[in-house]
């Protein structure tokens, strides 16, 4: 049996307990929970085959009553110093893997500031916010098969891009490679019927950080009329830890006032808007602090919208918020906004940047309020750009 | 051992041999091949565990050399009357299931006639064909989790739709429920690198019929700027039989002339355009005969485009052509085009229709040229509309 010491001020204390998939040399993948700077192997400490799995999906599918029970048992293990010695690994000795098998991936567009900024940049001659935007959470399906775990190198995508002053497109590596700092919501319990906003917590297991890498030049040329495709589909990175919704009670807040009032299926009796603070670092320099609390649509509204037409939801479905941008310039979650389409470079130490260069690394971190003044950490999603082949 | 008699003129002769997943009462799902009006259980006749599976995925992943060998062994079984008696089932005694586990689903927009018609209907004040359309196969990701097999009832979706003369949307059952008659291409062999047009046949296993049900009122309100979402995501039906690419040699033709010449990565040394004839029946009345040969982009061009940015392809990825519409009115593969936005009703016996009514059934069939004047049948994808809950 082992006692786990959580460092003072850790964002991974007993109130957080995020789940992930880890392995150590010579062993299979298993479900682990992060406590301080340790990973507890649940396959060896809770004695349930649902944790001896290469993904969280089976655990996530079991449902909220079981999520609550597992969490209580983990807390008890830790508080009674009852974690078996062979189930405890220092964080820096494990490999972390994609935490769940992704079913469908939907990406929303729920920040009013981001949608307004992008509207101004992509469609300078029209109203930035389109007529539907305040009536429904606009979203589209992304590519599930190219979602990768934090730390995976991102190869610069190639594709068609058309310069504004040229009549035809050419082909080559993206010249405007960007990030989108987002949060992702992972469905645990499937449904064949619409998931109302008040049923959100019975279906959504947890939350991770998402970097929706975006090639703006490819996107700008391809996206009319059917939306983004190759400008996004090459890679989307997620953090290795999924913070359970159960850890986010203190982070719940109201959405900004929604005018006009949404249709009844989008109303919430108590909102699932969340007070998450993100930090974006570009080659180690902080360039932005996007505030999730400024998002117009809550994740419960997004899921209700996503299923109101009768579309089923599956275990492993992930829906992301879309870029999180606040009202201030240093709160923008995409470089196209931070640099205003590349016209206002940002300074990184003794260098400047507009879009990503080969070798650049981006790290997005996030945390939210927990009980008694603690913080609930989501960890970090990182990725480094490697050259086009 | 049993001799299988293929009826004269059957579209399911020895040159076709499409694969599907079937079951009989009391037995597990297995891989079957259709021969005439019989289904041969490959798990009981070829002695390979890859056929004792609930999906085609494991078989599809094995690759082209193995597809060729399996096909040769099936032909030999049939020609030597060597099918075990317990491996042969009359078609009308089996249940047919979704033939493969869908990974990612991409829907293209490859018919110039369809794109032009939809442009006129959705954007009457601008050029119908957008500037990118002749440079790249425009497409978007659809919802993989709501792909269902032929015969599954389709519940009328509900959602937001805004009447042109109203300032705000209302919510309710779609009033403009439509079909899209398409062909779908199924990836067998995965790839981490771009799949060039000449490598198409080494990755794509086969072809099925797709009905991409579309709620035009929901779609028209939601689709700007990120493309279709809830107007499509409620259901997409596919035929139960996947015709192997190996059966379609005689169907290969050239695409229509492509002007301007596509970028090098989209050129084909020998095109995979296909001479497939579709038939659309609405409540038993033929309303259209969409000609696949008129599609501007070939499926090999679509897959090359889909992966050129570095996006991986997985076993079970399906990409569909988009609605197939020829130049003539009776060749249009969607009712919004056939009825010109609902303004020109079609006659079905003693009734007329603009969009789908509850209880309506749509059946889309397809076939292509085979050797020696035979036809290669794809079978039929059917669906009946049931009311919104």
XYZ file of C-alpha atoms in Angstrom:
778
model
C 0.000 0.000 0.000
C 1.197 3.470 -0.837
C 0.452 6.944 0.391
C 0.154 9.526 -2.383
C 1.286 13.031 -1.481
C -0.443 15.728 -3.493
C 1.849 18.785 -3.743
C 0.463 22.000 -2.250
C -1.431 23.993 -4.838
C -1.654 21.090 -7.267
C -4.477 21.321 -9.790
C -4.754 17.533 -9.567
C -5.921 17.092 -5.992
C -8.561 14.788 -4.623
C -11.342 16.992 -6.050
C -10.189 16.549 -9.626
C -9.252 12.934 -10.415
C -9.162 13.054 -14.224
C -9.060 9.804 -16.168
C -6.686 8.800 -18.930
C -5.119 5.838 -20.703
C -1.501 5.103 -19.798
C 1.077 2.406 -20.183
C 4.445 1.565 -18.679
C 7.132 -0.427 -20.502
C 6.167 -4.091 -20.727
C 2.529 -3.583 -19.761
C -0.737 -3.176 -21.634
C -2.642 0.069 -21.757
C -4.956 0.607 -18.804
C -7.205 3.244 -17.290
C -5.382 5.523 -14.878
C -6.391 8.417 -12.717
C -4.058 11.353 -12.083
C -3.473 12.323 -8.459
C -0.901 15.047 -7.911
C 2.116 13.965 -9.952
C 1.210 10.286 -9.836
C -0.902 8.003 -11.975
C -2.947 5.345 -10.215
C -3.577 2.210 -12.270
C -7.280 1.506 -11.772
C -6.999 -1.940 -13.344
C -4.798 -2.909 -10.394
C -6.560 -0.996 -7.636
C -10.304 -1.258 -8.256
C -10.500 -4.830 -9.504
C -12.933 -4.236 -12.364
C -12.252 -5.331 -15.934
C -13.709 -2.078 -17.229
C -10.395 -0.467 -16.281
C -8.219 -3.079 -18.003
C -9.017 -1.548 -21.361
C -7.115 0.477 -23.960
C -9.793 3.219 -23.948
C -12.163 4.858 -21.490
C -15.179 3.923 -23.606
C -16.425 0.937 -21.599
C -16.129 2.875 -18.347
C -17.779 5.953 -19.840
C -20.693 3.862 -21.170
C -21.622 2.597 -17.691
C -23.377 5.777 -16.679
C -23.460 8.428 -14.015
C -24.364 6.310 -10.992
C -21.340 4.179 -11.707
C -19.111 7.225 -12.371
C -20.095 8.518 -8.942
C -19.373 5.180 -7.296
C -15.984 4.775 -8.969
C -15.019 8.296 -7.910
C -15.997 7.589 -4.297
C -13.963 4.395 -4.293
C -10.915 6.186 -5.696
C -11.193 8.901 -3.060
C -11.397 6.224 -0.379
C -8.333 4.396 -1.750
C -6.318 7.590 -1.669
C -7.549 8.902 1.668
C -6.854 5.578 3.358
C -3.444 5.225 1.685
C -4.754 1.975 0.226
C -3.416 2.221 -3.331
C -1.458 -0.975 -4.033
C 2.236 -0.214 -4.466
C 2.316 -1.699 -7.977
C -0.619 0.505 -9.015
C 1.178 3.801 -8.403
C 3.419 5.322 -11.075
C 5.177 8.667 -11.092
C 3.667 10.700 -13.921
C 7.022 11.081 -15.679
C 7.429 7.294 -15.985
C 4.269 6.578 -17.979
C 3.232 7.028 -21.583
C -0.123 8.692 -22.111
C -2.372 7.655 -24.995
C -5.530 8.821 -26.729
C -7.983 8.515 -23.837
C -11.057 7.337 -25.736
C -12.015 5.906 -29.077
C -13.654 8.779 -30.913
C -17.050 8.008 -32.466
C -18.304 11.206 -34.146
C -16.622 14.571 -33.720
C -18.684 17.753 -33.987
C -17.035 21.133 -33.738
C -19.154 24.115 -32.755
C -18.581 27.827 -33.141
C -19.953 29.024 -29.824
C -17.827 32.119 -29.062
C -19.508 35.315 -30.182
C -16.158 37.117 -30.194
C -14.514 34.440 -32.335
C -17.430 34.200 -34.776
C -17.472 37.983 -35.104
C -13.706 38.185 -35.631
C -13.720 35.380 -38.222
C -16.701 36.900 -39.976
C -14.805 40.198 -40.307
C -11.695 38.406 -41.590
C -13.337 35.899 -43.987
C -16.283 38.010 -45.172
C -15.188 41.630 -44.815
C -18.026 42.893 -47.002
C -20.941 41.573 -44.954
C -22.302 41.492 -41.406
C -19.808 39.470 -39.356
C -22.413 37.496 -37.411
C -24.776 35.588 -39.689
C -28.563 35.616 -39.078
C -28.718 32.086 -37.638
C -25.883 32.539 -35.128
C -27.902 33.729 -32.114
C -30.674 31.209 -32.758
C -28.672 27.991 -32.764
C -25.183 26.740 -31.937
C -23.683 26.518 -35.418
C -21.456 23.474 -35.852
C -20.158 20.922 -38.326
C -18.725 17.426 -38.280
C -14.944 17.070 -38.183
C -12.757 14.065 -38.915
C -12.774 11.637 -35.984
C -9.948 9.498 -37.374
C -7.327 12.225 -37.114
C -7.860 13.130 -33.470
C -4.529 12.562 -31.739
C -3.267 12.796 -28.205
C -1.207 15.709 -26.896
C 2.466 15.425 -27.799
C 1.862 14.005 -31.263
C 3.832 15.971 -33.867
C 1.673 17.820 -36.383
C 2.831 17.604 -39.982
C 2.211 20.817 -41.886
C -0.652 19.996 -44.274
C -0.479 20.553 -47.997
C -3.353 21.595 -50.154
C -4.925 24.045 -52.530
C -4.770 27.687 -51.591
C -5.610 30.665 -53.764
C -3.912 33.990 -53.236
C -6.380 36.909 -53.452
C -4.483 38.411 -56.377
C -4.285 35.173 -58.392
C -7.034 33.809 -60.655
C -6.395 30.143 -59.836
C -5.209 28.097 -56.856
C -1.806 26.543 -56.463
C -0.762 23.569 -54.368
C 1.720 23.352 -51.542
C 2.310 23.433 -47.807
C -0.114 25.655 -45.902
C 1.305 29.144 -45.418
C -1.225 30.102 -42.742
C -1.153 27.272 -40.232
C -3.045 28.146 -37.078
C -4.472 26.779 -33.841
C -7.915 26.881 -32.291
C -8.013 26.720 -28.475
C -11.178 24.858 -27.502
C -12.695 22.609 -24.876
C -14.122 19.186 -25.836
C -17.019 17.300 -24.258
C -17.079 13.518 -24.334
C -20.285 11.488 -24.451
C -20.337 8.429 -22.210
C -23.914 7.174 -22.252
C -25.373 6.751 -25.732
C -28.866 7.845 -26.700
C -31.276 7.088 -29.505
C -33.463 10.040 -28.530
C -32.773 13.772 -28.123
C -30.739 14.702 -25.040
C -32.430 17.642 -23.347
C -30.275 20.301 -21.691
C -31.228 19.032 -18.217
C -30.117 15.524 -19.153
C -26.614 16.668 -20.106
C -24.892 15.315 -16.999
C -26.411 11.866 -17.505
C -24.748 11.502 -20.896
C -21.570 13.571 -20.891
C -18.728 11.940 -19.011
C -16.088 14.618 -19.028
C -14.130 17.434 -20.564
C -10.717 17.776 -22.241
C -8.706 20.496 -23.983
C -8.792 20.573 -27.782
C -6.442 22.177 -30.285
C -8.248 22.199 -33.614
C -5.265 22.889 -35.910
C -6.439 24.923 -38.904
C -4.846 25.746 -42.254
C -6.460 29.096 -42.929
C -5.390 29.360 -46.567
C -6.772 25.911 -47.421
C -9.927 26.629 -45.410
C -10.603 30.007 -47.017
C -10.527 28.528 -50.527
C -12.499 25.342 -49.884
C -15.147 26.247 -47.320
C -17.968 27.621 -49.476
C -20.649 26.258 -49.492
C -20.207 23.045 -47.471
C -17.913 24.238 -44.675
C -14.364 23.406 -43.578
C -12.857 20.101 -44.664
C -9.157 19.722 -45.548
C -8.286 22.936 -43.728
C -9.071 21.064 -40.515
C -9.097 17.321 -41.209
C -5.331 16.685 -41.051
C -5.155 16.697 -37.217
C -6.939 17.688 -34.015
C -5.053 17.315 -30.710
C -6.661 16.595 -27.356
C -5.277 16.543 -23.832
C -4.579 13.108 -22.336
C -6.752 13.673 -19.250
C -10.535 13.748 -19.277
C -11.805 15.726 -16.294
C -15.094 14.223 -15.131
C -18.110 16.513 -15.137
C -18.432 15.487 -11.483
C -15.339 17.596 -10.726
C -16.778 20.747 -12.269
C -19.700 21.643 -9.990
C -17.925 24.763 -8.676
C -17.099 25.847 -12.220
C -20.734 26.062 -13.314
C -21.923 29.565 -14.128
C -24.592 31.190 -16.272
C -24.077 31.879 -19.959
C -23.942 35.506 -21.074
C -27.457 36.846 -21.549
C -28.928 35.245 -24.663
C -30.969 37.652 -26.765
C -33.214 36.698 -28.474
C -34.321 34.050 -26.025
C -33.472 30.647 -27.491
C -36.192 28.245 -28.589
C -37.480 26.040 -25.714
C -35.278 23.032 -26.520
C -32.192 25.200 -25.956
C -33.196 26.612 -22.581
C -31.491 25.373 -19.411
C -33.006 25.268 -15.938
C -29.460 25.617 -14.593
C -26.769 26.377 -17.094
C -23.779 24.213 -17.864
C -21.703 27.236 -18.852
C -18.276 26.793 -17.253
C -15.700 29.176 -15.800
C -12.615 27.617 -17.385
C -9.468 29.704 -17.910
C -7.193 28.735 -20.776
C -3.612 29.726 -21.456
C -1.973 29.547 -24.873
C 1.823 29.352 -25.075
C 3.669 29.686 -28.362
C 7.234 28.394 -28.108
C 7.029 28.875 -24.352
C 5.728 32.453 -24.501
C 2.219 33.098 -23.243
C 0.254 34.776 -26.023
C -3.346 34.495 -24.886
C -5.662 33.677 -21.995
C -9.004 32.683 -23.536
C -11.871 32.774 -21.000
C -14.363 29.947 -21.501
C -16.912 31.851 -19.395
C -17.492 34.254 -22.307
C -18.873 31.509 -24.592
C -22.355 32.324 -25.830
C -23.694 28.754 -25.988
C -23.236 26.235 -23.173
C -22.161 22.642 -23.841
C -25.583 21.375 -22.741
C -27.145 23.583 -25.405
C -24.709 22.218 -27.986
C -25.573 18.593 -27.204
C -29.302 19.320 -27.108
C -29.017 20.944 -30.514
C -26.881 18.124 -31.909
C -29.518 15.505 -31.106
C -32.808 17.409 -31.389
C -33.285 16.242 -34.976
C -33.273 12.607 -33.849
C -29.576 11.943 -34.459
C -28.308 9.325 -32.029
C -25.307 9.905 -29.783
C -22.687 7.228 -29.197
C -20.162 6.529 -26.478
C -17.014 8.355 -27.573
C -18.759 11.147 -29.441
C -16.821 14.318 -28.842
C -18.171 17.769 -29.444
C -15.939 20.779 -29.104
C -16.785 24.360 -28.337
C -15.079 26.041 -31.239
C -12.355 28.600 -30.674
C -12.605 30.351 -27.339
C -12.034 34.074 -27.728
C -12.860 36.747 -25.199
C -13.522 40.433 -25.947
C -9.898 41.513 -25.433
C -7.094 40.998 -27.887
C -5.041 38.953 -25.415
C -8.033 36.617 -24.972
C -8.172 35.371 -28.544
C -7.839 31.623 -29.053
C -6.612 31.560 -32.665
C -3.599 33.227 -34.244
C -5.630 34.522 -37.184
C -7.461 36.665 -34.620
C -4.428 37.477 -32.480
C -2.499 38.689 -35.554
C -5.622 40.008 -37.325
C -5.203 37.873 -40.413
C -1.404 38.074 -40.231
C -1.296 41.882 -40.342
C -0.265 42.372 -36.691
C 2.548 39.949 -35.779
C 2.945 38.833 -32.178
C 6.261 38.965 -30.368
C 7.766 35.772 -28.955
C 10.916 36.775 -27.063
C 13.257 38.099 -29.745
C 11.155 36.786 -32.618
C 7.834 37.657 -34.218
C 5.202 35.398 -35.713
C 2.010 35.642 -37.739
C 1.248 31.955 -38.342
C 3.015 28.764 -37.274
C 6.501 28.006 -38.570
C 8.068 24.554 -38.758
C 9.466 23.600 -35.382
C 7.054 25.815 -33.450
C 5.331 24.303 -30.431
C 1.954 25.333 -29.046
C 0.802 24.356 -25.550
C -2.730 25.059 -24.351
C -3.477 24.608 -20.650
C -6.700 25.046 -18.717
C -8.084 25.072 -15.199
C -11.324 25.812 -13.406
C -12.426 26.605 -9.857
C -12.728 23.652 -7.480
C -13.988 23.409 -3.882
C -12.455 25.597 -1.128
C -10.373 27.769 -3.394
C -8.630 24.858 -5.123
C -8.178 24.642 -8.875
C -9.209 21.775 -11.143
C -6.539 21.289 -13.827
C -7.176 19.927 -17.307
C -3.444 19.657 -17.958
C -2.010 20.680 -21.288
C -2.382 19.812 -24.947
C 0.838 20.337 -26.895
C 1.927 19.872 -30.469
C 5.000 20.699 -32.520
C 4.887 21.521 -36.227
C 7.023 19.357 -38.493
C 7.632 20.212 -42.154
C 5.455 18.967 -45.015
C 6.942 15.800 -46.557
C -22.860 -29.633 -51.588
C -25.316 -27.462 -53.448
C -25.602 -26.119 -56.950
C -26.690 -22.507 -57.151
C -28.771 -21.571 -60.156
C -28.453 -17.947 -61.172
C -31.660 -16.808 -62.932
C -31.245 -15.620 -66.520
C -30.615 -11.903 -66.657
C -29.798 -11.677 -62.960
C -27.686 -8.687 -61.972
C -26.087 -10.907 -59.328
C -24.271 -13.423 -61.498
C -20.808 -14.862 -61.089
C -19.236 -11.584 -62.273
C -20.735 -9.544 -59.459
C -20.466 -11.319 -56.075
C -21.230 -8.440 -53.715
C -20.519 -8.867 -50.018
C -22.815 -8.185 -47.104
C -23.539 -9.071 -43.489
C -26.474 -11.398 -42.927
C -28.010 -13.534 -40.216
C -30.565 -16.287 -40.007
C -32.648 -16.956 -36.887
C -30.542 -18.544 -34.169
C -27.200 -17.725 -35.785
C -24.622 -14.974 -35.418
C -24.016 -12.385 -38.085
C -21.571 -13.504 -40.777
C -20.166 -12.374 -44.095
C -22.237 -13.507 -47.033
C -21.957 -13.134 -50.763
C -24.994 -12.761 -52.974
C -25.287 -15.123 -55.937
C -28.519 -14.855 -57.898
C -31.269 -14.999 -55.289
C -29.143 -16.858 -52.765
C -26.752 -15.815 -50.025
C -23.660 -17.943 -49.506
C -22.338 -17.965 -45.943
C -18.593 -17.471 -46.346
C -17.911 -18.335 -42.721
C -19.123 -21.854 -43.527
C -17.703 -22.222 -47.006
C -14.261 -20.617 -47.048
C -13.052 -21.659 -43.606
C -11.475 -18.347 -42.611
C -12.298 -16.530 -39.388
C -12.299 -13.205 -41.225
C -15.765 -14.158 -42.496
C -17.154 -15.086 -39.061
C -17.506 -11.412 -38.189
C -20.377 -8.981 -37.715
C -18.855 -6.512 -40.212
C -16.828 -6.616 -43.413
C -14.057 -4.528 -41.846
C -11.551 -7.289 -41.104
C -11.958 -8.731 -44.597
C -11.735 -5.297 -46.211
C -8.551 -4.493 -44.286
C -6.673 -7.472 -45.736
C -6.003 -5.828 -49.039
C -6.379 -6.294 -52.740
C -4.316 -9.445 -53.258
C -6.492 -11.168 -50.711
C -9.714 -9.718 -52.194
C -8.681 -11.206 -55.534
C -7.939 -14.583 -53.981
C -11.212 -14.720 -52.036
C -13.131 -13.859 -55.175
C -11.391 -16.613 -57.142
C -12.175 -19.137 -54.419
C -15.843 -18.096 -54.355
C -16.094 -18.451 -58.132
C -14.543 -21.901 -57.897
C -16.966 -22.962 -55.145
C -19.917 -21.906 -57.240
C -18.691 -23.236 -60.576
C -17.892 -26.631 -59.063
C -21.208 -26.747 -57.145
C -19.112 -27.037 -53.983
C -21.017 -24.703 -51.676
C -21.840 -26.664 -48.500
C -25.593 -27.148 -48.191
C -25.717 -25.416 -44.805
C -23.940 -22.372 -46.257
C -26.630 -21.564 -48.815
C -29.662 -19.497 -47.870
C -32.460 -18.191 -50.085
C -32.232 -14.396 -50.031
C -35.727 -14.014 -48.632
C -34.867 -16.081 -45.546
C -32.030 -13.918 -44.256
C -31.809 -10.592 -42.439
C -29.365 -8.112 -43.891
C -27.406 -5.766 -41.622
C -25.176 -2.726 -41.918
C -22.340 -4.228 -43.947
C -19.410 -2.412 -42.355
C -18.568 -0.399 -39.288
C -18.350 3.154 -40.526
C -15.214 5.054 -39.531
C -15.421 8.559 -41.037
C -18.067 9.560 -43.553
C -17.302 12.280 -46.098
C -19.954 13.432 -48.520
C -18.863 15.114 -51.734
C -20.736 17.301 -54.186
C -19.334 15.970 -57.415
C -22.225 16.426 -59.867
C -21.970 19.643 -61.826
C -25.685 19.521 -62.614
C -26.630 19.042 -58.951
C -24.264 21.738 -57.699
C -25.578 24.132 -60.326
C -29.218 23.361 -59.521
C -28.669 23.712 -55.767
C -26.709 26.919 -56.260
C -29.660 28.371 -58.219
C -32.124 27.266 -55.538
C -30.130 28.202 -52.393
C -28.316 31.290 -53.696
C -30.511 32.712 -56.466
C -28.676 36.030 -56.484
C -25.181 34.744 -57.288
C -23.330 32.507 -59.719
C -24.622 28.975 -59.119
C -21.223 27.287 -59.297
C -18.749 28.727 -56.797
C -15.166 29.596 -57.849
C -13.574 26.562 -56.146
C -15.934 23.980 -57.629
C -13.982 23.087 -60.785
C -10.643 23.080 -58.938
C -11.394 20.598 -56.199
C -14.054 18.059 -55.219
C -15.948 20.022 -52.568
C -17.031 17.868 -49.648
C -17.756 17.823 -45.923
C -17.864 15.311 -43.103
C -21.210 13.745 -42.283
C -22.327 11.830 -39.187
C -20.984 8.264 -39.262
C -23.100 7.125 -36.305
C -26.413 7.577 -38.081
C -25.623 5.547 -41.185
C -28.233 2.783 -41.332
C -28.904 -0.163 -43.578
C -31.590 -0.201 -46.234
C -35.032 -0.955 -44.835
C -34.548 1.051 -41.648
C -37.479 3.427 -41.122
C -36.538 7.100 -41.244
C -38.125 9.273 -38.585
C -38.964 12.721 -39.861
C -36.428 15.048 -38.203
C -37.397 18.082 -36.199
C -35.448 21.267 -36.084
C -35.230 24.972 -36.648
C -36.468 26.290 -39.953
C -37.088 29.887 -40.922
C -39.702 30.791 -43.490
C -38.440 33.447 -45.941
C -41.205 35.849 -44.873
C -40.610 35.451 -41.122
C -37.977 37.328 -39.097
C -37.173 34.406 -36.771
C -37.074 30.612 -36.956
C -39.627 28.273 -35.490
C -39.210 24.664 -34.419
C -40.981 21.571 -35.674
C -40.932 18.612 -38.033
C -39.142 19.264 -41.301
C -41.574 20.401 -44.002
C -39.132 19.807 -46.835
C -37.806 16.310 -46.317
C -35.844 15.096 -49.316
C -33.523 12.390 -50.593
C -30.111 12.473 -52.255
C -29.350 9.569 -54.580
C -25.621 8.870 -54.345
C -23.013 6.159 -54.595
C -20.677 5.423 -51.668
C -17.084 4.158 -51.741
C -15.733 2.106 -48.868
C -12.088 2.147 -47.802
C -10.622 -1.240 -46.965
C -6.882 -0.695 -46.589
C -5.963 2.173 -44.275
C -3.276 4.708 -45.036
C -1.229 7.212 -43.074
C -0.083 8.914 -46.273
C -1.944 10.480 -49.202
C -3.633 8.003 -51.536
C -2.799 8.988 -55.115
C -5.436 8.504 -57.812
C -3.558 5.521 -59.247
C -3.523 3.837 -55.837
C -7.316 4.006 -55.513
C -7.917 0.316 -56.220
C -5.419 -0.742 -53.553
C -7.375 1.029 -50.833
C -11.031 1.113 -51.863
C -12.781 -2.196 -51.386
C -16.162 -1.587 -52.928
C -19.196 0.489 -53.731
C -22.733 0.765 -52.350
C -25.819 2.912 -52.934
C -26.396 5.827 -50.554
C -29.536 7.800 -49.768
C -28.422 10.920 -47.942
C -31.791 12.008 -46.494
C -31.894 15.801 -46.288
C -34.202 18.218 -44.489
C -33.995 21.190 -46.833
C -35.651 23.697 -44.514
C -33.322 22.857 -41.613
C -30.337 22.834 -43.970
C -31.136 26.184 -45.583
C -31.279 27.947 -42.213
C -28.261 26.339 -40.562
C -25.701 25.842 -43.324
C -23.919 29.202 -43.424
C -20.977 29.351 -42.838
C -19.945 25.875 -41.650
C -22.010 23.667 -43.965
C -24.832 21.155 -43.459
C -25.252 19.577 -40.027
C -28.688 18.747 -38.583
C -30.284 18.931 -42.016
C -28.398 15.721 -42.801
C -27.191 14.135 -39.558
C -30.438 12.347 -38.569
C -29.964 9.444 -41.006
C -28.139 8.227 -44.095
C -29.209 4.899 -45.626
C -26.924 2.522 -47.516
C -27.606 -0.610 -49.508
C -26.820 -3.925 -47.792
C -24.494 -5.148 -50.561
C -21.015 -3.789 -51.219
C -20.046 -4.469 -54.824
C -16.296 -5.059 -54.992
C -14.314 -2.726 -57.191
C -13.052 -5.925 -58.828
C -16.520 -6.373 -60.372
C -16.522 -2.938 -61.982
C -13.765 -3.132 -64.604
C -16.254 -2.956 -67.492
C -17.979 0.025 -65.882
C -14.864 2.216 -65.944
C -15.112 5.209 -68.235
C -13.557 8.655 -68.508
C -14.887 11.633 -66.576
C -16.447 14.456 -68.554
C -13.731 16.784 -69.831
C -12.327 18.714 -66.865
C -11.618 22.349 -67.652
C -9.492 23.868 -66.224
C -7.144 20.921 -65.996
C -7.007 19.789 -62.364
C -3.847 20.191 -60.305
C -1.427 17.243 -60.697
C -2.553 15.389 -57.578
C -6.066 15.127 -59.041
C -5.048 13.739 -62.453
C -5.694 10.082 -63.276
C -3.683 7.953 -65.677
C -6.858 5.903 -66.236
C -10.019 7.298 -64.741
C -12.164 5.605 -62.141
C -15.283 7.352 -63.422
C -18.039 4.738 -63.557
C -21.009 4.116 -65.840
C -23.582 3.354 -63.143
C -27.295 3.845 -63.857
C -29.534 4.654 -60.898
C -33.300 4.503 -60.626
C -35.310 6.386 -58.021
C -38.782 5.126 -57.121
C -41.157 7.134 -54.949
C -43.960 4.989 -53.558
C -43.323 2.532 -56.361
C -43.364 5.124 -59.154
C -40.145 5.749 -61.039
C -39.377 9.451 -60.838
C -35.754 9.675 -61.938
C -32.842 7.859 -63.580
C -29.671 9.588 -62.387
C -26.644 8.729 -64.556
C -23.439 8.357 -62.537
C -21.411 8.728 -65.742
C -22.181 12.458 -65.761
C -20.331 13.090 -62.456
C -17.597 15.671 -62.856
C -15.148 14.235 -60.299
C -14.220 10.550 -60.153
C -14.098 8.639 -56.856
C -10.315 8.278 -57.178
C -10.073 12.065 -57.375
C -12.271 12.390 -54.295
C -10.103 10.048 -52.227
C -6.890 11.664 -53.447
C -8.275 15.044 -52.420
C -9.506 13.765 -49.061
C -6.033 12.569 -48.054
C -3.700 15.003 -49.834
C -3.445 17.185 -46.727
C -2.020 14.284 -44.746
C -5.300 13.093 -43.236
C -5.173 9.360 -42.624
C -7.775 6.965 -44.012
C -9.185 4.105 -41.952
C -10.835 0.805 -42.769
C -14.547 1.576 -42.915
C -14.204 5.166 -44.088
C -17.007 5.843 -46.527
C -17.030 8.706 -48.948
C -20.077 9.381 -51.052
C -20.407 11.131 -54.377
C -23.030 13.673 -53.471
C -26.336 13.751 -55.301
C -26.168 12.345 -58.798
C -28.050 14.548 -61.245
C -27.791 14.455 -65.014
C -28.569 17.303 -67.373
C -32.204 16.294 -67.920
C -35.031 16.885 -65.496
C -35.794 13.164 -65.195
C -32.150 12.547 -64.241
C -32.190 14.563 -61.028
C -31.299 12.701 -57.858
C -33.001 14.941 -55.281
C -36.625 16.027 -55.020
C -35.665 19.662 -54.434
C -34.293 19.595 -57.977
C -37.037 17.414 -59.485
C -39.732 19.745 -58.101
C -37.592 22.876 -58.445
C -37.751 23.840 -54.811
C -41.292 22.507 -54.436
C -42.717 24.713 -57.205
C -43.229 21.906 -59.747
C -44.859 18.884 -58.053
C -44.237 15.425 -59.472
C -47.053 12.999 -60.173
C -47.112 9.618 -58.463
C -50.047 7.695 -59.904
C -53.131 9.647 -58.804
C -51.198 11.775 -56.306
C -48.690 14.591 -56.475
C -45.738 15.343 -54.259
C -43.202 18.092 -53.671
C -41.329 16.726 -50.647
C -41.685 13.507 -48.655
C -44.862 12.853 -46.680
C -45.145 10.500 -43.707
C -45.573 6.948 -44.936
C -43.780 7.586 -48.225
C -41.172 5.067 -49.321
C -38.170 5.775 -51.539
C -36.203 3.010 -53.241
C -32.976 3.730 -55.111
C -31.523 0.958 -57.288
C -28.381 0.870 -59.388
C -26.532 -1.259 -61.889
C -23.497 -1.089 -64.128
C -22.166 -2.911 -67.201
C -20.480 -6.246 -66.562
C -18.652 -8.643 -68.895
C -20.366 -10.000 -72.042
C -23.413 -7.773 -71.869
C -24.289 -8.741 -68.313
C -25.254 -6.213 -65.652
C -23.689 -5.786 -62.223
C -26.436 -4.978 -59.703
C -25.947 -2.944 -56.554
C -29.404 -3.878 -55.308
C -31.624 -1.298 -53.686
C -31.587 1.075 -50.743
C -35.060 1.710 -49.378
C -36.493 3.739 -46.538
C -39.962 4.690 -45.336
C -40.763 7.964 -43.581
C -42.361 7.713 -40.164
C -43.812 10.744 -38.348
C -41.839 12.912 -35.933
C -42.370 11.749 -32.345
